[in-house]
mmCIF file of C-alpha atoms and ligand atoms in Angstrom:
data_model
loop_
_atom_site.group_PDB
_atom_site.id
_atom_site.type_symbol
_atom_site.label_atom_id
_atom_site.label_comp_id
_atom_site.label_asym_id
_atom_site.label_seq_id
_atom_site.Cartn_x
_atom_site.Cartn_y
_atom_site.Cartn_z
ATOM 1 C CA UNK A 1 -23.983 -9.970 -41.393
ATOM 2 C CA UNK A 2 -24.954 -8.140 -38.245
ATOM 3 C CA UNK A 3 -24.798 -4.574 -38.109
ATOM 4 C CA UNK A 4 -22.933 -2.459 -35.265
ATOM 5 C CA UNK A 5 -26.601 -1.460 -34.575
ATOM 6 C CA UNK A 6 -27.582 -5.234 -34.036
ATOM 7 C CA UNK A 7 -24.794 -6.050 -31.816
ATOM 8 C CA UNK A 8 -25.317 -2.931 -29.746
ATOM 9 C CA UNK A 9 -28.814 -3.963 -29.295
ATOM 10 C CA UNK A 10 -28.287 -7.582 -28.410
ATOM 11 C CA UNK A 11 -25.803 -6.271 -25.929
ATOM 12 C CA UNK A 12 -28.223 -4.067 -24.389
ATOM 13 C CA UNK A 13 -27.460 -2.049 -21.400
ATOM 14 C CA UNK A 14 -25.358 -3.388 -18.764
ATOM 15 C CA UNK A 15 -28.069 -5.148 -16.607
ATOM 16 C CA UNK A 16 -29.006 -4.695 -12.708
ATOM 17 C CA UNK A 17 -27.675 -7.418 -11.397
ATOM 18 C CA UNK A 18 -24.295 -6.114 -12.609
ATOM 19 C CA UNK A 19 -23.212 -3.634 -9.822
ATOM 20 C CA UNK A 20 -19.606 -3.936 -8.926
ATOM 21 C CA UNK A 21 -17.024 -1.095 -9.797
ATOM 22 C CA UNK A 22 -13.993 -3.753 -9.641
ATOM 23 C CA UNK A 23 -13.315 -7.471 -10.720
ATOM 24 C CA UNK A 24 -10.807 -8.449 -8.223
ATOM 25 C CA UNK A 25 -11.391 -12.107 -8.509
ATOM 26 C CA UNK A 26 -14.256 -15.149 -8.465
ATOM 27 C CA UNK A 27 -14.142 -15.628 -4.993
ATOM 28 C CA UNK A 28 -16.297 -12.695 -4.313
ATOM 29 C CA UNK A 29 -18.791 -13.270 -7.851
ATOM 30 C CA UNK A 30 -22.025 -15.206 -7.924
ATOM 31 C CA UNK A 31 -22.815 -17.496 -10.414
ATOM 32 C CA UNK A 32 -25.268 -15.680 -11.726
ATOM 33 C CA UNK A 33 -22.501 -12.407 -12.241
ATOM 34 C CA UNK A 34 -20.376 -15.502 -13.887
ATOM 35 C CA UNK A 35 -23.072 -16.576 -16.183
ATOM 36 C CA UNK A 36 -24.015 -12.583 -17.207
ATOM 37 C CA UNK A 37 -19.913 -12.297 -18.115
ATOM 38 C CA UNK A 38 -20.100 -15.505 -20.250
ATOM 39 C CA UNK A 39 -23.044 -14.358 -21.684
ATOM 40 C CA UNK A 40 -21.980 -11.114 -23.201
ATOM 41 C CA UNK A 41 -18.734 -12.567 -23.992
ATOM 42 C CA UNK A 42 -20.603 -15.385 -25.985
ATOM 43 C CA UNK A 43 -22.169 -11.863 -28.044
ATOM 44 C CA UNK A 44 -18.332 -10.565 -28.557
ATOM 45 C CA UNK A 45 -16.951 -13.516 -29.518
ATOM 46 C CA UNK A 46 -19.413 -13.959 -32.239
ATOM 47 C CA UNK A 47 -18.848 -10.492 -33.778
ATOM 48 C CA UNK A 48 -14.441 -11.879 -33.456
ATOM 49 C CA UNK A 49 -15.537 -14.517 -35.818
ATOM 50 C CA UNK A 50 -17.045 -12.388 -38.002
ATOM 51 C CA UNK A 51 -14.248 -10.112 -38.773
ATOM 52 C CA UNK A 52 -13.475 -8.339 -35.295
ATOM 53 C CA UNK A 53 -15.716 -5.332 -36.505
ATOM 54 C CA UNK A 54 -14.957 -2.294 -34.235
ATOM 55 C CA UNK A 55 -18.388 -1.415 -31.863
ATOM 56 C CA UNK A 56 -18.522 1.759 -30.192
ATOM 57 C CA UNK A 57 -19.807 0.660 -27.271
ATOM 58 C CA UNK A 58 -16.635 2.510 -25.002
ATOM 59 C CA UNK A 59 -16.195 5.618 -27.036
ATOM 60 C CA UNK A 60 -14.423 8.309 -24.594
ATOM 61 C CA UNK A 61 -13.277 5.450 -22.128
ATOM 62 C CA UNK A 62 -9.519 4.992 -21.218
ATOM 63 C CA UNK A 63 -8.196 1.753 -20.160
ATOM 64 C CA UNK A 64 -4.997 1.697 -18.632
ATOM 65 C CA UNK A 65 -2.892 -1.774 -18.507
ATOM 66 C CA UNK A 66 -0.279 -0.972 -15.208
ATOM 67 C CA UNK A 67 1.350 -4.662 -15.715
ATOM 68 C CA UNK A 68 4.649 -4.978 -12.928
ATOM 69 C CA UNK A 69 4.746 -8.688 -14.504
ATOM 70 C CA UNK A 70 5.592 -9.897 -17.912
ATOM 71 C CA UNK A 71 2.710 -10.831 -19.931
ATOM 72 C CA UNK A 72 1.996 -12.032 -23.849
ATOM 73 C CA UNK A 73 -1.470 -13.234 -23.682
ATOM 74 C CA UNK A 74 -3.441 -10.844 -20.759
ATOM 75 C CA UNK A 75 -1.995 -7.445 -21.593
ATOM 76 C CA UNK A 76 -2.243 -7.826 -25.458
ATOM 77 C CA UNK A 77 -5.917 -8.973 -25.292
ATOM 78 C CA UNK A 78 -6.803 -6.498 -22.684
ATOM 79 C CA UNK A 79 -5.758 -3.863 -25.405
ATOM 80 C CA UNK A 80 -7.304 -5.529 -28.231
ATOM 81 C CA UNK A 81 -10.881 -5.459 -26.183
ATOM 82 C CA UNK A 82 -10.309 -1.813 -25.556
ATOM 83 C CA UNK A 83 -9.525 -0.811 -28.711
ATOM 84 C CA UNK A 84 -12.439 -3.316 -30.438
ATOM 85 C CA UNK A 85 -14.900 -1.941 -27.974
ATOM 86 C CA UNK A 86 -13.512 1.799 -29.170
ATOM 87 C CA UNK A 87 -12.233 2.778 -25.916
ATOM 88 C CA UNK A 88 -8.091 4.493 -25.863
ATOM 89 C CA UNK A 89 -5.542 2.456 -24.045
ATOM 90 C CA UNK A 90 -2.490 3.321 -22.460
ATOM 91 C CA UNK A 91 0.416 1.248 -21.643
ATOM 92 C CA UNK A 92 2.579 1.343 -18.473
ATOM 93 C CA UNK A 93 5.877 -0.107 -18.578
ATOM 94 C CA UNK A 94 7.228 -0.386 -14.704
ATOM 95 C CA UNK A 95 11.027 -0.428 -15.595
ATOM 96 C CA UNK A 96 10.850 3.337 -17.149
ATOM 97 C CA UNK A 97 8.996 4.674 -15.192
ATOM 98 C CA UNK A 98 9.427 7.102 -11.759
ATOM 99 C CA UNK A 99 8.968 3.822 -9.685
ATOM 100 C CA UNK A 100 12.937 3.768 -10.078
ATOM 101 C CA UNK A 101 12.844 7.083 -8.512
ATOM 102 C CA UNK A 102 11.450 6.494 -5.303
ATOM 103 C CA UNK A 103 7.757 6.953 -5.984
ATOM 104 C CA UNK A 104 5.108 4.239 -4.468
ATOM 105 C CA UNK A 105 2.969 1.969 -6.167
ATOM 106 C CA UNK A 106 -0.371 4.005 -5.155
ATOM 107 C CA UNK A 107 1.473 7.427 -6.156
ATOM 108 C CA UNK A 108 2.009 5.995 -9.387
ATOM 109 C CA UNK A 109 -1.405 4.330 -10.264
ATOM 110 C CA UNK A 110 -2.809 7.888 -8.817
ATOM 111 C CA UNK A 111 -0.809 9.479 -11.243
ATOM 112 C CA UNK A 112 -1.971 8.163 -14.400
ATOM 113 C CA UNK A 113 -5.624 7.534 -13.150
ATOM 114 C CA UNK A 114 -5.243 11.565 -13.193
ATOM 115 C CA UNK A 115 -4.423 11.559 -16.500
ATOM 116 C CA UNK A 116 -8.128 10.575 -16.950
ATOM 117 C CA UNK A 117 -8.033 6.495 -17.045
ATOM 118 C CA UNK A 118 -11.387 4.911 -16.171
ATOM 119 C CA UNK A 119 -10.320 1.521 -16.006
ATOM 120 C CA UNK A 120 -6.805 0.052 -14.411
ATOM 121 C CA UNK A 121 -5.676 -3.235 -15.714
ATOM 122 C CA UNK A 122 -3.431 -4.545 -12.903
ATOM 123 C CA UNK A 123 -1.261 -7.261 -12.964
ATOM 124 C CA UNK A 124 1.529 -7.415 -9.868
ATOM 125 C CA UNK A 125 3.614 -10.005 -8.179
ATOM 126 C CA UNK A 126 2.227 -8.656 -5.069
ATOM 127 C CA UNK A 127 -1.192 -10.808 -4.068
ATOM 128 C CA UNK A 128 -3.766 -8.279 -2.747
ATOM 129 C CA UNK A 129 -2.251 -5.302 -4.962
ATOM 130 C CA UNK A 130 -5.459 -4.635 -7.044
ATOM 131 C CA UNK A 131 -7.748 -4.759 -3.874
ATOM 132 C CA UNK A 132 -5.267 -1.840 -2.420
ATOM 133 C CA UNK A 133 -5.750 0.296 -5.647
ATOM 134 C CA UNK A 134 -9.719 -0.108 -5.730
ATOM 135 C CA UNK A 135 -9.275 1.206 -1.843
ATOM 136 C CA UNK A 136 -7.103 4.022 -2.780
ATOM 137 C CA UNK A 137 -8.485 4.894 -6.384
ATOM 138 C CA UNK A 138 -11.588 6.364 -7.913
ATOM 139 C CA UNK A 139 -11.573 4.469 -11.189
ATOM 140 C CA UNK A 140 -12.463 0.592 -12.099
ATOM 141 C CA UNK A 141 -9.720 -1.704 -11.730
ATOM 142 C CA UNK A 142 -9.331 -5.286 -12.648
ATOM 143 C CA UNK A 143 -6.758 -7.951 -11.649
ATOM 144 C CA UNK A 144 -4.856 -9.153 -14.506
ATOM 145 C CA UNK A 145 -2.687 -11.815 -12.230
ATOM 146 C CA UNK A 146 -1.587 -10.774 -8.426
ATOM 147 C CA UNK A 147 0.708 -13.552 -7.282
ATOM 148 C CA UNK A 148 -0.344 -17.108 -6.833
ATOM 149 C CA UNK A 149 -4.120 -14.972 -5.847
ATOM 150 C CA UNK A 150 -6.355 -15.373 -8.317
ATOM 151 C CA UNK A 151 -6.531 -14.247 -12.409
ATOM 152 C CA UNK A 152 -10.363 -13.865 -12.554
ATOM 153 C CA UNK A 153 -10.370 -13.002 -16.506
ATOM 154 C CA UNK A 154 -7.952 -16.298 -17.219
ATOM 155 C CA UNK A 155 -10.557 -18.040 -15.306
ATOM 156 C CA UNK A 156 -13.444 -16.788 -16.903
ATOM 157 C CA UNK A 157 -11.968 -17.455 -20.705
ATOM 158 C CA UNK A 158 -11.552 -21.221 -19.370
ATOM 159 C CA UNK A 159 -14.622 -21.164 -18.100
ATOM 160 C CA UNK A 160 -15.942 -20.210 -21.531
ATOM 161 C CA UNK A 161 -14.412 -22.627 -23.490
ATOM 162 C CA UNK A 162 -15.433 -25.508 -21.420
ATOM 163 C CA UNK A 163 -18.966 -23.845 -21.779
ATOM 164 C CA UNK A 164 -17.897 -23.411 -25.631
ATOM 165 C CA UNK A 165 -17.537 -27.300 -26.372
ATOM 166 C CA UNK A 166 -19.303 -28.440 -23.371
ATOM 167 C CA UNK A 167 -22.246 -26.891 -23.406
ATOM 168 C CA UNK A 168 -22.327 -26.884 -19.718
ATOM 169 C CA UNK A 169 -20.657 -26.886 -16.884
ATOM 170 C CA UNK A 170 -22.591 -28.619 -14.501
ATOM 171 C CA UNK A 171 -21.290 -32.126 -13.852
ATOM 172 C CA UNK A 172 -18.607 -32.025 -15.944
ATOM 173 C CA UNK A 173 -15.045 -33.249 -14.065
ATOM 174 C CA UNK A 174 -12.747 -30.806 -14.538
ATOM 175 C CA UNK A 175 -8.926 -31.834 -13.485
ATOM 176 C CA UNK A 176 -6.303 -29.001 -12.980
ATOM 177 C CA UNK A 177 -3.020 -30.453 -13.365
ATOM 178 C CA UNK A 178 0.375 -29.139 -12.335
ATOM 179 C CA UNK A 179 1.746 -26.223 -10.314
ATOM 180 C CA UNK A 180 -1.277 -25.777 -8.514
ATOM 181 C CA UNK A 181 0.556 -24.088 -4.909
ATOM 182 C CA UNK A 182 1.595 -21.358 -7.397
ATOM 183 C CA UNK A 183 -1.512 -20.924 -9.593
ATOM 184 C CA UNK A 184 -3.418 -17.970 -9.361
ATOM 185 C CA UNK A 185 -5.136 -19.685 -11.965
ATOM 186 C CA UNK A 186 -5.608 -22.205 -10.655
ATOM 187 C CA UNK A 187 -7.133 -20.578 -7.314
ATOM 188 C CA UNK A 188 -9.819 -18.495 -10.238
ATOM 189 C CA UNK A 189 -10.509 -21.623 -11.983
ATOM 190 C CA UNK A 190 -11.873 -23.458 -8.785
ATOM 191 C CA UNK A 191 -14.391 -20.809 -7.517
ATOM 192 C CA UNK A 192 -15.786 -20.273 -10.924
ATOM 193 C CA UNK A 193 -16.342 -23.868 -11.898
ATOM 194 C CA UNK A 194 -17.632 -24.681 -8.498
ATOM 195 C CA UNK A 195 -20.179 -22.145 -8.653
ATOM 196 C CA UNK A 196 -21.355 -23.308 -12.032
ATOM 197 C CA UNK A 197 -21.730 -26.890 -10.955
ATOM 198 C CA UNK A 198 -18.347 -28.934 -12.653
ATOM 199 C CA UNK A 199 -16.604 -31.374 -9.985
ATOM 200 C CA UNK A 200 -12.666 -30.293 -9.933
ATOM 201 C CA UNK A 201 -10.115 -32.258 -9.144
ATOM 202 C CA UNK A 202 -6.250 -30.475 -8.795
ATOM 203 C CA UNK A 203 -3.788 -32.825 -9.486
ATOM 204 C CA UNK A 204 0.034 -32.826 -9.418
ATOM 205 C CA UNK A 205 3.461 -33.922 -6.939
ATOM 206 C CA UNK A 206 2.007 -33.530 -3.450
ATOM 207 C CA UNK A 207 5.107 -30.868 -3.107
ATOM 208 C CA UNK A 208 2.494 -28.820 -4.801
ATOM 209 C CA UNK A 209 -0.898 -30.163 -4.202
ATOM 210 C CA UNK A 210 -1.197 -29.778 -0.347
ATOM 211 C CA UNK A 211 -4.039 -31.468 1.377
ATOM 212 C CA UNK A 212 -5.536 -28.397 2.268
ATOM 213 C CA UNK A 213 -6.857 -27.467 -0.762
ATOM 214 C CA UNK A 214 -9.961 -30.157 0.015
ATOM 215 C CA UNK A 215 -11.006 -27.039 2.068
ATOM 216 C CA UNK A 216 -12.099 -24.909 -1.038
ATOM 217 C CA UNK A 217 -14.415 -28.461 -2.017
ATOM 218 C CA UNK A 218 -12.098 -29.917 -4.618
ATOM 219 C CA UNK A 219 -10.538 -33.266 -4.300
ATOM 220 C CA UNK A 220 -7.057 -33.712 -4.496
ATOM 221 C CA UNK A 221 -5.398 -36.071 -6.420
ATOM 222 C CA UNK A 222 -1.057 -37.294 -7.113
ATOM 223 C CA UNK A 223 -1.648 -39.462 -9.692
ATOM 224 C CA UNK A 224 -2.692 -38.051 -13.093
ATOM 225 C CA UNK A 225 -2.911 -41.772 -14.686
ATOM 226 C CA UNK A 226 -4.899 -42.565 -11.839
ATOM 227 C CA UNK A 227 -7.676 -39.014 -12.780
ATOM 228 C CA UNK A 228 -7.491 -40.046 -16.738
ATOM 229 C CA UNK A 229 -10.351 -42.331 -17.469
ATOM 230 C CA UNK A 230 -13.097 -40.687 -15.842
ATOM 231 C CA UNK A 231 -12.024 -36.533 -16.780
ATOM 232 C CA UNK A 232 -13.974 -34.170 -18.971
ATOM 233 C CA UNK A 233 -11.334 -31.553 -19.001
ATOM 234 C CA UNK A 234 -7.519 -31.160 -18.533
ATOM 235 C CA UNK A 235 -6.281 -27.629 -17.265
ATOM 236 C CA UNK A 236 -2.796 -28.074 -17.920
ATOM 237 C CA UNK A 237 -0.611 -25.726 -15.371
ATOM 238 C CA UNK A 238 2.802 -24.656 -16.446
ATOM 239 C CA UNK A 239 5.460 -25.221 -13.750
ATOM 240 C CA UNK A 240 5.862 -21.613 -12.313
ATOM 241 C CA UNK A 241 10.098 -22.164 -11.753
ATOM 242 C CA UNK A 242 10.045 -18.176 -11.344
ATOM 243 C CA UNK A 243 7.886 -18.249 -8.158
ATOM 244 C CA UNK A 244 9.554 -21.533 -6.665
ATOM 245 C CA UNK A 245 12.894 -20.577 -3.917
ATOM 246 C CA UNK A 246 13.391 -24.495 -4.248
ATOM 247 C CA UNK A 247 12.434 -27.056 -6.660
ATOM 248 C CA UNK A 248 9.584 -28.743 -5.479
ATOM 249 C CA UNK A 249 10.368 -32.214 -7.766
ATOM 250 C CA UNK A 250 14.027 -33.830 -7.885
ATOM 251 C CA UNK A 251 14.194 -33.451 -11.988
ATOM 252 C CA UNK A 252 12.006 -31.920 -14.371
ATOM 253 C CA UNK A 253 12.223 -35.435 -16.259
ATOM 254 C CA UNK A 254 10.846 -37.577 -13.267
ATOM 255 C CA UNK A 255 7.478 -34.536 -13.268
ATOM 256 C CA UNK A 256 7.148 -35.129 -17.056
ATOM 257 C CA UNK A 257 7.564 -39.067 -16.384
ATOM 258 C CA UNK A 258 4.521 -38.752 -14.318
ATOM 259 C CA UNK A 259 2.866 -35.846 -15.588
ATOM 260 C CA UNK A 260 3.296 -34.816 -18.772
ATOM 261 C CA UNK A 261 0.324 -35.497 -21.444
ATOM 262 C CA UNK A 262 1.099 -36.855 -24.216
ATOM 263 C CA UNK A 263 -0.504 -39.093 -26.719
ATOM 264 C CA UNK A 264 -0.431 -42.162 -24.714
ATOM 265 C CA UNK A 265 -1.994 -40.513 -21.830
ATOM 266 C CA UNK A 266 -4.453 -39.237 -24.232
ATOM 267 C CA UNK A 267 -5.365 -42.857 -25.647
ATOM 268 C CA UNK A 268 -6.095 -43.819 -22.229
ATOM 269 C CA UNK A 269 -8.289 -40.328 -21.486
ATOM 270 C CA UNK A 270 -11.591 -39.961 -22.236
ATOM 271 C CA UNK A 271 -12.254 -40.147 -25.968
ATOM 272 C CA UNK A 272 -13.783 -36.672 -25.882
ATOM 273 C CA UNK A 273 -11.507 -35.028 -23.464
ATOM 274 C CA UNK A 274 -10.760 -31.267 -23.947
ATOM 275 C CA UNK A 275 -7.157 -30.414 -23.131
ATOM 276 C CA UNK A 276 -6.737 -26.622 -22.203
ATOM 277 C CA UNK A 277 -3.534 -24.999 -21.241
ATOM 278 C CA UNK A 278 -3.506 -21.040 -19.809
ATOM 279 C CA UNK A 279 -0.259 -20.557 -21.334
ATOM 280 C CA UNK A 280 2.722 -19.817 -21.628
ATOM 281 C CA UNK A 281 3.045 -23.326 -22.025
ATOM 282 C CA UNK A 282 6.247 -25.383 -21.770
ATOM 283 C CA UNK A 283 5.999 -27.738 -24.711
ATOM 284 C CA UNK A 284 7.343 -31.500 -23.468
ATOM 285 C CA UNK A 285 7.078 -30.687 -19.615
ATOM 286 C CA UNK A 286 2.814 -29.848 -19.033
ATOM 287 C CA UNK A 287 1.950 -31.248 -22.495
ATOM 288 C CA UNK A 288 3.664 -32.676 -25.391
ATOM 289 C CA UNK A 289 3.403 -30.315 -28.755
ATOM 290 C CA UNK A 290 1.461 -33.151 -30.580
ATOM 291 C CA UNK A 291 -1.336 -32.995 -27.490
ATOM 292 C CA UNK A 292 -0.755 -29.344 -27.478
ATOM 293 C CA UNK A 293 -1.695 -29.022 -31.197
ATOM 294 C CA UNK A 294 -3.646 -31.492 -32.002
ATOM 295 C CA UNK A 295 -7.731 -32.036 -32.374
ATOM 296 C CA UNK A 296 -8.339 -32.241 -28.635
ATOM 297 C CA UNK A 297 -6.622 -29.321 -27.995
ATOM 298 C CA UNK A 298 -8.514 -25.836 -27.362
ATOM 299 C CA UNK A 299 -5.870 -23.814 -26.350
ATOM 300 C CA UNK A 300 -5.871 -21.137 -29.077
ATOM 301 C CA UNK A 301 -9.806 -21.043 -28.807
ATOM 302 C CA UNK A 302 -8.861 -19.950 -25.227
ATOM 303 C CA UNK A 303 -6.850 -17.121 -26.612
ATOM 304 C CA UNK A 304 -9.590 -15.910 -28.609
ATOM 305 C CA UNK A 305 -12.194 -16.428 -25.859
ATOM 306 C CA UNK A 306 -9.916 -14.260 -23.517
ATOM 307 C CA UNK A 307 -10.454 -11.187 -26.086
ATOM 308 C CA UNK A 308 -14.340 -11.869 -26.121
ATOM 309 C CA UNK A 309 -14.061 -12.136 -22.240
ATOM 310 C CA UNK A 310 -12.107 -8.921 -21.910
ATOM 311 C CA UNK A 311 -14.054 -7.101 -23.500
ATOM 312 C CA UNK A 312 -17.316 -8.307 -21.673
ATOM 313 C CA UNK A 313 -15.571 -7.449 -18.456
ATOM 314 C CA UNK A 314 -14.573 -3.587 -20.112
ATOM 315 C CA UNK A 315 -18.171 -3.192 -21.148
ATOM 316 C CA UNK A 316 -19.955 -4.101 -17.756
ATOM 317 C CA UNK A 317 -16.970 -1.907 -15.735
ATOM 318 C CA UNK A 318 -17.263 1.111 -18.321
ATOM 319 C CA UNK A 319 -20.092 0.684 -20.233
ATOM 320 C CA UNK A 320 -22.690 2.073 -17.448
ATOM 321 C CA UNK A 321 -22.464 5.736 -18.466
HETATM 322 N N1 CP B 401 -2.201 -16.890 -19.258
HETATM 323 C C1 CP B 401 -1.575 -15.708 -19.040
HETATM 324 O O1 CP B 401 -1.861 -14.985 -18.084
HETATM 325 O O2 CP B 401 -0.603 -15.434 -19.935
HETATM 326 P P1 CP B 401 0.309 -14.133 -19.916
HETATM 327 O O3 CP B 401 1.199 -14.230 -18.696
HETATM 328 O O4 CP B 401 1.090 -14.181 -21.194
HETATM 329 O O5 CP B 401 -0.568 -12.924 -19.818
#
């Protein structure tokens, strides 16, 4: 079994072409800054299957996770990279805090950032409110989730675990199905995979697959029985009813009726098809729990992936020094 010594020296230092101070999203990344992420994450997520073996690699670091949004998946694995990579964490929960008493959202990230954070994990409702604290703060900061923006780390991990089981990217067909208008994954998924060479398709009720998106190079599709025979991958989008002022659908039962994937979708799909899901999921509306859970499905492996990611992301922010 590898030693911490091994890992640390696979790892090596945090290379040149890695410069930035913040991830903000995949918009602004190159491939190549993609690739160097899923490379080092590929290293982490070995030593997870060995154990999870602790690796001082952020001794003396502080990450803070400022989340304004509920999260299960993001903010716990955010932690867990911290803390596997040795680095304290700290928590902040918006509905305690002095927010209620009038203070702003900089004040308040300036605040604990004094406390001696170097890294701010921000997830807001807000699009945009991570770029304002890397403007206004001295520390790293990554978005966890701003809005429908972008979620560059959700990205990444789905990026990886095409990558995982794929091998590759490049000329895979990649279909993002669902809630795409409201997707800030969705938005994270498109840059990255474009800029590793996968065709995407976004698919879904044309209430929430507007034209428009053919400008970012993807093609845009209403019919997922029409998309099934010739996919590689299904990104299956939960129906964001929290963002939406009006339903964009007349019944949840006519989306699942044409959307839903279930086993007889999957019999018509391609044999090998990989179904992942960024969760939360709503079992019998994106995907049917026997789909969900069964052999095709890597939606767990995602979960893991997003630790291995995290703490890739953690190391190339805070590992310079
Ligand atoms: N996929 C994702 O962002 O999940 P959480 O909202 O639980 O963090």
């Amino acid at each position: 079994m590898a030693t911490e010594t091994d890992i640390l020296q696979e790892l090596g230092s945090v290379p040149s072409l890695w410069t930035r101070r913040h991830l903000l999203g995949l918009e602004e990344l190159t491939a190549e800054e993609i690739t160097l992420i899923l490379d080092k994450a590929a290293i982490f997520r070995r030593v997870l299957d060995r154990g999870g073996r602790k690796i001082a690699a952020l001794t003396g670091k502080t990450c803070c996770n400022l989340f304004f949004e509920n999260s299960t998946r993001t903010k716990t694995s955010f932690s867990l990279a911290a803390r596997r990579l040795g680095a304290d964490t700290l928590d902040f929960t918006a509905s305690s805090s002095s927010l209620s008493k009038g203070e702003t959202f900089i004040d308040t990230a300036k605040n604990i950032e004094a406390m001696g954070v170097d890294v701010m994990i921000v997830r807001h409702q807000t699009p945009g409110s991570p770029h304002l604290l890397s403007q206004n703060l001295k520390c790293s900061v990554i978005n966890a989730g701003d809005g429908a923006h972008e979620h560059p780390t959700q990205g990444l991990l789905d990026i990886m675990t095409i990558r995982q089981h794929r091998g590759s990217l490049k000329g895979l067909t990649v279909a993002l199905v669902g809630d795409i208008l409201f997707s800030r994954t969705a938005r994270s998924n498109i840059w990255g995979l474009k800029k590793l060479g996968a065709h995407v398709i976004v698919c879904g009720p044309s209430t929430l697959v507007s034209r428009r998106w053919a400008e970012l190079g993807v093609e845009c599709c209403y019919s997922l029985d029409d998309i099934l025979p010739r996919v590689d991958v299904l990104n299956l989008l939960r129906i964001q009813f929290e963002r939406q002022a009006t339903r964009p659908f007349p019944s949840v039962r006519e989306y699942a009726h044409l959307y839903t994937m279930d086993s007889e979708r999957l019999a018509r799909a391609k044999p090998d098809v990989l179904i992942l899901a960024p969760g939360p999921i709503n079992r019998g509306v994106e995907v049917t729990p026997d789909v969900a859970d069964g052999p095709q499905s890597a939606i767990l492996d995602q979960v893991t992936n997003g630790v291995a990611v995290r703490m890739a992301v953690l190391w190339l922010m805070a590992g310079r020094t």
